[in-house]
Amino acid sequence: MEEEGVVKKFLYVNRKAPYGSIYALESLEVVLIGAAFEQDVSMVFIDDGVYQLKKDQQTSVSSGIGMKDFSKTYRALEGYDVEKLYVDKKSMEERGLSVDELVVPVTILDDAQMGELMEQQDVVLSF
Amino acid sequence: MEEEGVVKKFLYVNRKAPYGSIYALESLEVVLIGAAFEQDVSMVFIDDGVYQLKKDQQTSVSSGIGMKDFSKTYRALEGYDVEKLYVDKKSMEERGLSVDELVVPVTILDDAQMGELMEQQDVVLSF
Amino acid sequence: MLHTVNKSPYETNSLSSCLRLARKGHTILLFENGIYGALKGTCFENVVTDALNKYQICVLMPDIEARGMRVDNVITGIKTVDYAEFVDLVASNSTVQAWL
Amino acid sequence: MLHTVNKSPYETNSLSSCLRLARKGHTILLFENGIYGALKGTCFENVVTDALNKYQICVLMPDIEARGMRVDNVITGIKTVDYAEFVDLVASNSTVQAWL
Amino acid sequence: MKFAILVNEGPYQHQASDSAYQFTKAALKKGHEIFRVFFYHDGVNNGTRLTVPPQDDRHVVNRWSELSKENNLDLVVCIAAAQRRGLLDENEAKRHGKNANNIAEGFRISGLGQLIEAGVQSDRLVVFGD
Amino acid sequence: MKFAILVNEGPYQHQASDSAYQFTKAALKKGHEIFRVFFYHDGVNNGTRLTVPPQDDRHVVNRWSELSKENNLDLVVCIAAAQRRGLLDENEAKRHGKNANNIAEGFRISGLGQLIEAGVQSDRLVVFGD
């Protein structure tokens, strides 16, 4: 699956809440498939995207809203060598969220750091 | 098509801009079909919905964004006895729009009047 | 009259328009991503708490729980409901308006 | 770097997040419903005019015209482009980020 | 009480169809009558029999078909919206010279008048969309 | 220059597919190469041959098929997203025991790897969505 050894910086931008729409889930599916390509992957969570990582999500096909809880999959990312996960500082603050309420370890970036990260990318995927 | 002479107050709530999504166009199609049922119909335009009525829309299947301009259809509403068109005052002000920039005559409602109108309805359709 | 809001107040203006245009005494149900408006500790907490003086506000628990929240996270004064009670809210209000 | 915004600033927070996180010198293209952020006389005019000090802002004319607006309605300093120039903007910036 | 349901979005992309399903199920359980579920806009895509969701996920289309069978639900797909989006039954496919159709069990295609009628005939109309 | 295009929304409901089409056409006209157009999420619905839009409206699906034919465009529909939403080619239909398929001319179904590959191989990736 490798493309002649080309390694690009891929950024996945997640700005949408889970369950209300499918973007969070299908974005994660791209990241997992993409991992086989051994690119330099980062994921950022901005705006309602930070809610994707909230701990204690509870729903299943047969209970609650009738959709499966896919939040545990974020924990599997490490096994795919996807370890650069960033959350937007302001988005966390507006929502009163702290990093220990999230399912995976993340790095908090302020506005300037987030802009810098984006600028360093070769490919930006947003859903 | 009449239902045993029942006449209900139908309100169509339009809150979305045209072209970016199909809701404005398909909402209008419901109103036109619904006219045959001789119900008591009102349409309100709130938030970006007021942009649906902007004069001078210019696009066609073969030019511009490649979608047909359907704004002239609002002018046909009168022929279907759909004459109660209301726009939200604050939405107009925020957008710097005046009623003479709209394709059809409308009545401006302030917050209290809009709330009152909504409360009087039997059926509220929003898209 | 019942108003339903299914959008996050951070993402769209649906809740804000609903709070501006609904009338005193109306009921507002927050569900789907709309539940984010019902949570403690957010930048919307004050606005929504104030709105409780004018409206009855309800929130759908299955949507709260799916998103990793619990009753403890819900602003005091907001009523938690399940789908059956959502049905009751529709039945007990003569009109329903969806703020999509 | 090129940022694209296709959402109305009234309806969603896409433009506001883009303006907060893009870096000085970046280019922002407003298209689809995003063009409503490029108009004179609106409550966003000041914010967007200020942003012109930090960013190059462009707007897609076919989307402007479809929505009943003309060049005269566009805030001074915003560059109007057609689809061909949209392509040029993508070609001349090494990365494109869509604020959906 | 008599309810009508309007679904404006397709399966999976938005929660609208899921919420409408949960609401409809709860209403039936409480003894209410569902006069009709009307599928408009992308909602028409809830009526395709060609979906194959992952095994561990819910089957949005089949859930509606089954609920319809158990409760004699009237599931109506808007014809104009369906034509735009490629949802056809056998008649429609024939009429438009298409060599396939994709409508699912329990769904029928009809006009927008059925939505208005649902509004007139029902005590409540509840809209699920995006 | 080599471009890749990602389309996240279906035909008609949102402008995304229209904008992507206009952009792609303009890029080709300027002599750029389109490495691939990838359809994800509801975007897969752009690949159905069963749509019958009103005569006075554009035909979103056919426009893509024709652009593909004229320019040898690679139009790829994501298999996982397509299965969820009921977009199948003959093989997929057979594999899942479905008695119909609905894929349009010029489109092919493949995996998400094709999107990543497009990102790796192209100079630019442009995303159109909602």
XYZ file of C-alpha atoms in Angstrom, chain C residues 4 6-7 31-33 60 63 67 83-96 98 100, chain E residues 1 3 8 15-20 22-24 26-28 30 32 123-130:
50
model
C -37.908 21.187 19.394
C -31.875 19.433 17.582
C -28.810 21.591 16.903
C -32.582 16.626 21.665
C -29.953 15.171 19.304
C -27.038 17.677 19.253
C -33.920 13.962 25.976
C -29.237 11.828 23.631
C -22.874 11.919 24.274
C -38.854 9.022 24.231
C -42.182 8.128 25.892
C -42.250 11.512 27.624
C -41.247 13.199 24.346
C -44.458 11.656 22.959
C -46.403 13.009 25.954
C -44.997 16.491 25.343
C -46.218 16.364 21.748
C -49.630 15.110 22.839
C -50.061 17.775 25.501
C -49.116 20.709 23.250
C -51.427 21.607 20.404
C -48.602 22.509 17.984
C -44.996 21.450 17.525
C -39.040 22.129 14.830
C -33.943 22.680 12.310
C -54.193 10.663 19.475
C -49.745 11.627 14.832
C -36.305 15.215 6.077
C -29.812 11.378 13.286
C -33.218 12.549 12.005
C -34.420 9.152 10.809
C -33.202 7.460 14.008
C -34.977 9.970 16.217
C -38.145 9.711 14.136
C -37.575 6.035 18.264
C -40.355 8.593 18.561
C -42.729 6.595 16.364
C -42.657 5.158 21.591
C -45.875 6.726 20.296
C -47.197 3.362 19.118
C -48.354 4.482 24.191
C -51.280 6.536 19.740
C -53.817 15.872 15.560
C -50.080 16.500 15.543
C -47.310 16.716 12.984
C -43.753 16.183 14.210
C -40.815 17.113 11.981
C -37.391 15.437 12.143
C -34.637 16.953 10.026
C -31.291 18.701 9.924
